[in-house]
Structure formats: C-alpha cells, structure tokens
GROMACS .gro file of C-alpha atoms in nm:
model
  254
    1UNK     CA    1  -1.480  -4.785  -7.108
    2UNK     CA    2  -1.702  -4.837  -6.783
    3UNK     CA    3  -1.891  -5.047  -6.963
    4UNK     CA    4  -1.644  -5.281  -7.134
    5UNK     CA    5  -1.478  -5.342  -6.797
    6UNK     CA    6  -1.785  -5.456  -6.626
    7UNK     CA    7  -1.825  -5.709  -6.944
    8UNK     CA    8  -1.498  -5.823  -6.931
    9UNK     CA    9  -1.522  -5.871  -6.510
   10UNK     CA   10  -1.838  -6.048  -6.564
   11UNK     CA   11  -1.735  -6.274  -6.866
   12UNK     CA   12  -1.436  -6.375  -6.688
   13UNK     CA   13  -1.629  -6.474  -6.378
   14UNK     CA   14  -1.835  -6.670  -6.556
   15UNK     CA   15  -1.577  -6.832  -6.786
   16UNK     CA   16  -1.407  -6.941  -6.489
   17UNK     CA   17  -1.703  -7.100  -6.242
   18UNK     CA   18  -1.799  -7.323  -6.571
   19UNK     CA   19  -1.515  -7.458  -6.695
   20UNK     CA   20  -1.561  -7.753  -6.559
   21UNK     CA   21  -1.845  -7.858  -6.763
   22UNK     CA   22  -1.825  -7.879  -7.150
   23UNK     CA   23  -1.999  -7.555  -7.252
   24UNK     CA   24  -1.827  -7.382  -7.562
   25UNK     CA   25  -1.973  -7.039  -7.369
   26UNK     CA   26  -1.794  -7.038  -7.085
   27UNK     CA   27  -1.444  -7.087  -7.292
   28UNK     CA   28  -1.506  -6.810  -7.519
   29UNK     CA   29  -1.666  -6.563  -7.233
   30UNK     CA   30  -1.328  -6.607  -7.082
   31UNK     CA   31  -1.095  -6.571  -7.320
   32UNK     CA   32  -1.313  -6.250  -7.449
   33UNK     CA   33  -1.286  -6.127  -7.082
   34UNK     CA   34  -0.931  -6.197  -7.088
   35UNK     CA   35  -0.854  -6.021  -7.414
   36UNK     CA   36  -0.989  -5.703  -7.267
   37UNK     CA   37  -0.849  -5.705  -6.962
   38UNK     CA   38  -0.512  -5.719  -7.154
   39UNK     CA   39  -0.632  -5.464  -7.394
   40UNK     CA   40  -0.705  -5.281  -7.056
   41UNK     CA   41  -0.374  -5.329  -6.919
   42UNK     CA   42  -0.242  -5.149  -7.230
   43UNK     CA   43  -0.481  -4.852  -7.188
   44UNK     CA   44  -0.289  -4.834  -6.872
   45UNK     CA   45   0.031  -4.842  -6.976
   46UNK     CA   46  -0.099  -4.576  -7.246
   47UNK     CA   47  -0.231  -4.320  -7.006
   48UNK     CA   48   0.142  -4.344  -6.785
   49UNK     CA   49   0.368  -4.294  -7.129
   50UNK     CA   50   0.183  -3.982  -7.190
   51UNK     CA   51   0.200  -3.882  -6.859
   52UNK     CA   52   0.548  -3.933  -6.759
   53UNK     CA   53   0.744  -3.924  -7.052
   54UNK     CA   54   0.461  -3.619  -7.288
   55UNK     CA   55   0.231  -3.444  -7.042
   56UNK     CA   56   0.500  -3.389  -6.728
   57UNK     CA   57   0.769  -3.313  -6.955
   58UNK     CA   58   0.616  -3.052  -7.145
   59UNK     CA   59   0.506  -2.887  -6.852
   60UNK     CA   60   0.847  -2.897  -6.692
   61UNK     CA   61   0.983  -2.718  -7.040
   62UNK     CA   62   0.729  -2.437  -6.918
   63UNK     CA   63   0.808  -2.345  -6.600
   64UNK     CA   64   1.154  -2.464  -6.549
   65UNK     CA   65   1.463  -2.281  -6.485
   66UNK     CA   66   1.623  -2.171  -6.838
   67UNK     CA   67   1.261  -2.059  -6.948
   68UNK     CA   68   1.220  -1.841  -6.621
   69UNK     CA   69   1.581  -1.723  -6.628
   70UNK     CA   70   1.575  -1.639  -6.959
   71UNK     CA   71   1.251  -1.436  -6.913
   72UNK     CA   72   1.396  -1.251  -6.642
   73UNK     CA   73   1.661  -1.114  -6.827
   74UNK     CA   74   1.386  -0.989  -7.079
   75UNK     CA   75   1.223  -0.814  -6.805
   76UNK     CA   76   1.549  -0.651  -6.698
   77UNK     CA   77   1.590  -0.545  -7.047
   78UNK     CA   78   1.240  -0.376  -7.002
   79UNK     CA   79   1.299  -0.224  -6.707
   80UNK     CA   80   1.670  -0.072  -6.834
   81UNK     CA   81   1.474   0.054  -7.155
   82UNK     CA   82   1.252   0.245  -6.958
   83UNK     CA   83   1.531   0.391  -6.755
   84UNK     CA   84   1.687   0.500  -7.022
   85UNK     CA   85   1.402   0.666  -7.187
   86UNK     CA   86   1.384   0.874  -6.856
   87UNK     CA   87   1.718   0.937  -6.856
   88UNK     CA   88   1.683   1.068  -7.253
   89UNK     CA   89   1.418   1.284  -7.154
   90UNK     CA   90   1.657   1.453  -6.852
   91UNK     CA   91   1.907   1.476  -7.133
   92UNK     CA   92   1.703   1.686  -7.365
   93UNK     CA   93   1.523   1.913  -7.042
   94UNK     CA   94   1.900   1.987  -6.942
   95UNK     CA   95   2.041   2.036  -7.283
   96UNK     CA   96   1.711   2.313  -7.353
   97UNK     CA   97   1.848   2.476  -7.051
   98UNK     CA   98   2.180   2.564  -7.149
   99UNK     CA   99   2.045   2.743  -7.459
  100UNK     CA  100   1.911   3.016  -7.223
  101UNK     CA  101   2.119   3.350  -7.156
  102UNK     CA  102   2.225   3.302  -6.810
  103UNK     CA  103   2.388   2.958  -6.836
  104UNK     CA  104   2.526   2.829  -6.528
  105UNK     CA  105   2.901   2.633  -6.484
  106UNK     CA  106   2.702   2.418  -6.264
  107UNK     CA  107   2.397   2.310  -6.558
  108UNK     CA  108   2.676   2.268  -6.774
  109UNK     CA  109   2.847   2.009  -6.508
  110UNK     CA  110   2.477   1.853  -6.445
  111UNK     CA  111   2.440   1.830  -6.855
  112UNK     CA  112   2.764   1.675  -6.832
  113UNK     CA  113   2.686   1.400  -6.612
  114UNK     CA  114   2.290   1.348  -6.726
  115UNK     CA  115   2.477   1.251  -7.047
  116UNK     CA  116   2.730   0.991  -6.909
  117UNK     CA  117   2.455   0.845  -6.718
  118UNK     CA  118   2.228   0.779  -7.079
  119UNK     CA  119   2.557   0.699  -7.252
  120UNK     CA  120   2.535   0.404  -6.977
  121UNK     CA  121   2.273   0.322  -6.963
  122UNK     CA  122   2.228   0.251  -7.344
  123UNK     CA  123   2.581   0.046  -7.316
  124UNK     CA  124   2.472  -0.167  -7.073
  125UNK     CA  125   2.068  -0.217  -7.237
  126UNK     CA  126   2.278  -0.277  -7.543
  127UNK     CA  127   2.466  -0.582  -7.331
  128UNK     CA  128   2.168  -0.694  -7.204
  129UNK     CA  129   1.970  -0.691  -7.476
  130UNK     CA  130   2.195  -0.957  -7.655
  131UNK     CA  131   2.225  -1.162  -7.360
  132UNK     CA  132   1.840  -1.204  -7.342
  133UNK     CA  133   1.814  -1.246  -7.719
  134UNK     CA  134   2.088  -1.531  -7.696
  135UNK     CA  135   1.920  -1.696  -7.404
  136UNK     CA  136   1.532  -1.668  -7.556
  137UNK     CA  137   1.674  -1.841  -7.869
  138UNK     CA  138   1.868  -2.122  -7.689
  139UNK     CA  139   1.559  -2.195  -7.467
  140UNK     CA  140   1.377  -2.184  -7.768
  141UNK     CA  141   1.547  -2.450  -7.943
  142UNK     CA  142   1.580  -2.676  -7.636
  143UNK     CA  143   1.209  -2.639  -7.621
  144UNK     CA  144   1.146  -2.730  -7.957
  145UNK     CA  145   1.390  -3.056  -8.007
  146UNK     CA  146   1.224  -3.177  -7.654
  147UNK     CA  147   0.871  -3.085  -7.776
  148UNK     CA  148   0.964  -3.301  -8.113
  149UNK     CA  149   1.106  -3.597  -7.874
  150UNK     CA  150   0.838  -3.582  -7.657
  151UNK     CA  151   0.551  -3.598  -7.961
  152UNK     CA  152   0.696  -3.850  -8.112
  153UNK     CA  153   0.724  -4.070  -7.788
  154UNK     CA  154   0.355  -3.980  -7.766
  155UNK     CA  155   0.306  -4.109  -8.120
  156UNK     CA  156   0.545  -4.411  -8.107
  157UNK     CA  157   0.337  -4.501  -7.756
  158UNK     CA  158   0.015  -4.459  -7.929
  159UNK     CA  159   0.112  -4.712  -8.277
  160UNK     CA  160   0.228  -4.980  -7.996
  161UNK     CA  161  -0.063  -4.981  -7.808
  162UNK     CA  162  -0.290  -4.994  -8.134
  163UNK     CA  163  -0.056  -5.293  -8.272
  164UNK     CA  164  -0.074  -5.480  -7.906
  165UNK     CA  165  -0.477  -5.440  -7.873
  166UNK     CA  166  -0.463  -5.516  -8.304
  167UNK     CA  167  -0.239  -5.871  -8.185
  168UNK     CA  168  -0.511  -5.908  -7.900
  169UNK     CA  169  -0.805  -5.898  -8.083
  170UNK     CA  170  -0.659  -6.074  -8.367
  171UNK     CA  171  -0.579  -6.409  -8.138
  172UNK     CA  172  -0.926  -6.364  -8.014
  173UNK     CA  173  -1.116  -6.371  -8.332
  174UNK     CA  174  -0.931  -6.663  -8.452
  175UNK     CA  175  -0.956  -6.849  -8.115
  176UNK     CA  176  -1.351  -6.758  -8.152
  177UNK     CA  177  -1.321  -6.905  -8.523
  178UNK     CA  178  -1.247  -7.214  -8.418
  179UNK     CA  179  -1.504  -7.222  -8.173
  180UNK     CA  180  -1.818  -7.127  -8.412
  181UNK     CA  181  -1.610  -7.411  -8.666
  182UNK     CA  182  -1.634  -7.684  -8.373
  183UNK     CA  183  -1.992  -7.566  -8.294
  184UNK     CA  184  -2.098  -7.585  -8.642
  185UNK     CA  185  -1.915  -7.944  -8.700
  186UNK     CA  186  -2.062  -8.070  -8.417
  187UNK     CA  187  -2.408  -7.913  -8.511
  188UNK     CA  188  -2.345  -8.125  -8.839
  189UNK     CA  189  -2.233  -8.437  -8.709
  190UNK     CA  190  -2.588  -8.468  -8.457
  191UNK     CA  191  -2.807  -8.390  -8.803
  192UNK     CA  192  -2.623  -8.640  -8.945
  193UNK     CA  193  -2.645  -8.905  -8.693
  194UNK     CA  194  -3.032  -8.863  -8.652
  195UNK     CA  195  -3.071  -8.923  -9.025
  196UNK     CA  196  -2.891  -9.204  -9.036
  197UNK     CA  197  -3.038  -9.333  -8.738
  198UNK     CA  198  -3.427  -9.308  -8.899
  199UNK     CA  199  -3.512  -9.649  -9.062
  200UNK     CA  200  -3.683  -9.575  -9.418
  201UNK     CA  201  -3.970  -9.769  -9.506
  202UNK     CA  202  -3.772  -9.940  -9.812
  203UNK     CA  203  -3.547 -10.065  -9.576
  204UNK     CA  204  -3.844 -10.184  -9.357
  205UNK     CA  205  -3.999 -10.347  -9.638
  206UNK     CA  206  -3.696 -10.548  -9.745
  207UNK     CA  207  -3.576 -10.642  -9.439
  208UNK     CA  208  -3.729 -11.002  -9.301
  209UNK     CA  209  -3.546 -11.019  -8.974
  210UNK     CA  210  -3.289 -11.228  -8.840
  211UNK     CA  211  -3.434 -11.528  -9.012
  212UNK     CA  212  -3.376 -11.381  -9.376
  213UNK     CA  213  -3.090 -11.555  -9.545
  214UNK     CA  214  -2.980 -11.232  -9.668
  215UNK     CA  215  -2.937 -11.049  -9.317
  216UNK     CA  216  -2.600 -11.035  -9.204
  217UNK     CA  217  -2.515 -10.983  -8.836
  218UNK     CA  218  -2.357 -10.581  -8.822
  219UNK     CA  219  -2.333 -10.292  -8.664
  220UNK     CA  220  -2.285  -9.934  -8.868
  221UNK     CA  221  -2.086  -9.619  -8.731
  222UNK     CA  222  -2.132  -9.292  -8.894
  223UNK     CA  223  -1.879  -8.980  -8.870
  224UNK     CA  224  -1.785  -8.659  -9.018
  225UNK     CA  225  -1.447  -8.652  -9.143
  226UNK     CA  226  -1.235  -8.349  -9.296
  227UNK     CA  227  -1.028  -8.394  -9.596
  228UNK     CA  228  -0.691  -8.340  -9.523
  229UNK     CA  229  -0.562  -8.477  -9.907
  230UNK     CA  230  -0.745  -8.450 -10.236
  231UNK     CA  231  -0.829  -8.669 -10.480
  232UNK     CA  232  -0.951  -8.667 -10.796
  233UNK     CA  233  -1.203  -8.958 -10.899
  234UNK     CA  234  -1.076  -9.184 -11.191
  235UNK     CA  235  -1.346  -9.438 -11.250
  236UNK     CA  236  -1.753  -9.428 -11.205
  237UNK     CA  237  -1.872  -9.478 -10.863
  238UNK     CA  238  -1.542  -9.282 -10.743
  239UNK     CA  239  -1.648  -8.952 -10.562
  240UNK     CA  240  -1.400  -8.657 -10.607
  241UNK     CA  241  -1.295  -8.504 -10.271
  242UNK     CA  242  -1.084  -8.120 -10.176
  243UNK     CA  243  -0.913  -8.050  -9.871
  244UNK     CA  244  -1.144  -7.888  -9.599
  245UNK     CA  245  -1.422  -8.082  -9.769
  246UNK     CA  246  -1.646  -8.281  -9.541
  247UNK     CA  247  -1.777  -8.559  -9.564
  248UNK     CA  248  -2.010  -8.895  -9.388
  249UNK     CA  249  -1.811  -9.188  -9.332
  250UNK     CA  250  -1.975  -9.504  -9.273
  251UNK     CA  251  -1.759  -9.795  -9.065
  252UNK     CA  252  -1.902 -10.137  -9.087
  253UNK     CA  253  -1.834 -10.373  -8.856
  254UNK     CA  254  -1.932 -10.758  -8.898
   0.00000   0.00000   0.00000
C-alpha cells in the first residue's frame, strides 16, 4: 500500500507541473494518481467502519455491564454452591452424632438448626441459580443479534468499498482507452501524412511543370476520418464503408 501511495503522490505531481504542454503522459499520470488517491480515501473510510461501528462494538459486548453483571451472579451461584456443600457435610457429621448412646437435647437443637441453615441455603442457590441462568441467556442473545448486526455492517462496508474502487477503476480504464485510441489515431494520421507527402517517381515522370497544359494549379489536404454512418457500395468504383471504420480523405482545393 506504501508503495501505491508514493506512485499515486508522484504521478499526480507530475500530471499537474505538465499540463500545460500537450503531452498525453502527464493527463493520464494524473488522472491514474487521482484514481488512487480516491481509491485511498475509501481504504480510509474502510478501516473507520470497521472500527467504529465492528471492532469497538464487539469489544464493548465483552466487557460491558450486562456481560459482567450477569457473570457475577454466576460466581455468586458458585460461591452459594460451595456453601452449601459445607453446610451438607455439617448436616451429615451432626446427624452421625445423634445415632450415638448418649445423645444430647443440645446436638439435637444444633442438628436442628444445621438443617434449617442447608434447607436455606439450597432455597436461595435454587433462586439464584435461575436468576443467573435467565440473565446468561438474555446477554447471550443480545450478544448474538449485535454480533449479526455488526458482521453484516462489516460485510455491507466491505461490498461498498469494492463497488466504489470497481466504479474508480472502471472510469479510469475507459478514460485511459481513449487516450491509447487518440494516441494510436494520431500515430496513424502522421504515417499517413508522410506517405502522402513522398512524390513517386511515376508522378515525377509525368509531371512537366507549370508549363504542362495538363497541370492544374492545387493544393491537396489529407485526413483521417471515422465513419460515423455506413454505407453499402452500389456501383463499381464505390467503396463500402462501417461505422468506426477509418479511413484517408483527400480535400482538393483549386
């Protein structure tokens, strides 16, 4: 990409200090340095829809607050399961007390209350448990319908550039078309004119001056000409002609 810049800078630089002059390079280094600073610009405008509206987005979606909030509640779920794993086990130690001989009002009371406490504790896990399910599935589906929006921004932003730089490139391969048909007309039209412009010896030999009879005082112009109509030839002698054709014209004037 470095190295298309620099082109471009440099074609347009010189496009522009030689347009005064007639040269058929300095108009297309231009408009080829102006195409890709364009197609440049676009890059540009690329790189900032897939930052703003993809890249910060996304990461937004990952550390923003429903994610974290709903990830806390998870981790309060974890910590209440483990509480009330160590709460079981205190359950089950007391209850294997009370099976001995010399049971106690007061292990009974402790049993008592060790088994409130799980009872509890499992309620409120239970609670909690559905709230963090409900909120890991709602962040989950925000997530996903904004990951969807945001790819297909990403995608949409991508065809348009493609179709702008396409449009670009397009208008400078025909304006560079015309060029190499101008350069190549032109290129025909100064062959053309030198042959025309070489005496031939049969004309030498048949030609006595100004003091032959025959001479007639003229002066011959020779151009290229395209065909813009066709026509078919009817009669010998008649040359048949299609449009785009090209062909010498001579103009005589007396």
């Amino acid at each position: 990409m470095e190295i298309a810049r620099k082109l471009a800078e440099d074609c347009c630089k010189y496009g522009a200090e030689n347009q005064n002059n007639d040269n058929r390079i300095a108009r297309t280094t231009l408009d080829f340095g102006t195409s890709y600073d364009l197609i440049e610009t676009e890059r540009k405008t690329l790189l900032g829809i897939l930052r703003d509206q993809v890249s910060e987005p996304l990461r937004t979606l990952i550390t923003g607050a429903p994610l974290e909030d709903a990830r806390h509640l998870v981790r309060r779920y974890d910590r209440l399961q483990q509480e009330v794993e160590a709460q079981a086990a205190e359950v089950l130690r007391r209850r294997s007390k009370t099976k001995e001989s010399d049971v106690t009002p007061e292990s009974c009371l402790k049993l008592r209350s060790a088994e409130e406490s799980l009872n509890e504790l499992i309620s409120t896990m239970k609670a909690l448990g559905r709230e963090a399910t409900d909120a890991m599935l709602s962040v989950e589906d925000q997530q996903q319908q904004a990951t969807f929006q945001h790819l297909f921004s990403m995608v949409d932003a991508e065809r348009s550039y493609h179709q702008h730089v396409l449009a670009l490139l397009d208008k400078l391969y025909d304006e560079m078309s015309l060029e190499e048909q101008r350069m190549q007309s032109s290129s025909m039209l100064a062959s053309t004119r030198k042959d025309v412009n070489i005496p031939t010896a049969h004309q030498d030999a048949n030609s006595n001056g100004p003091d032959d009879p025959t001479h007639i005082n003229q002066t011959n112009a020779y151009f290229i000409a395209k065909v813009v109509h066709a026509f078919d030839a009817q009669t010998e002698g008649e040359l048949s002609l299609s449009v785009d054709d090209y062909v010498v014209v001579r103009q005589i004037r007396l």
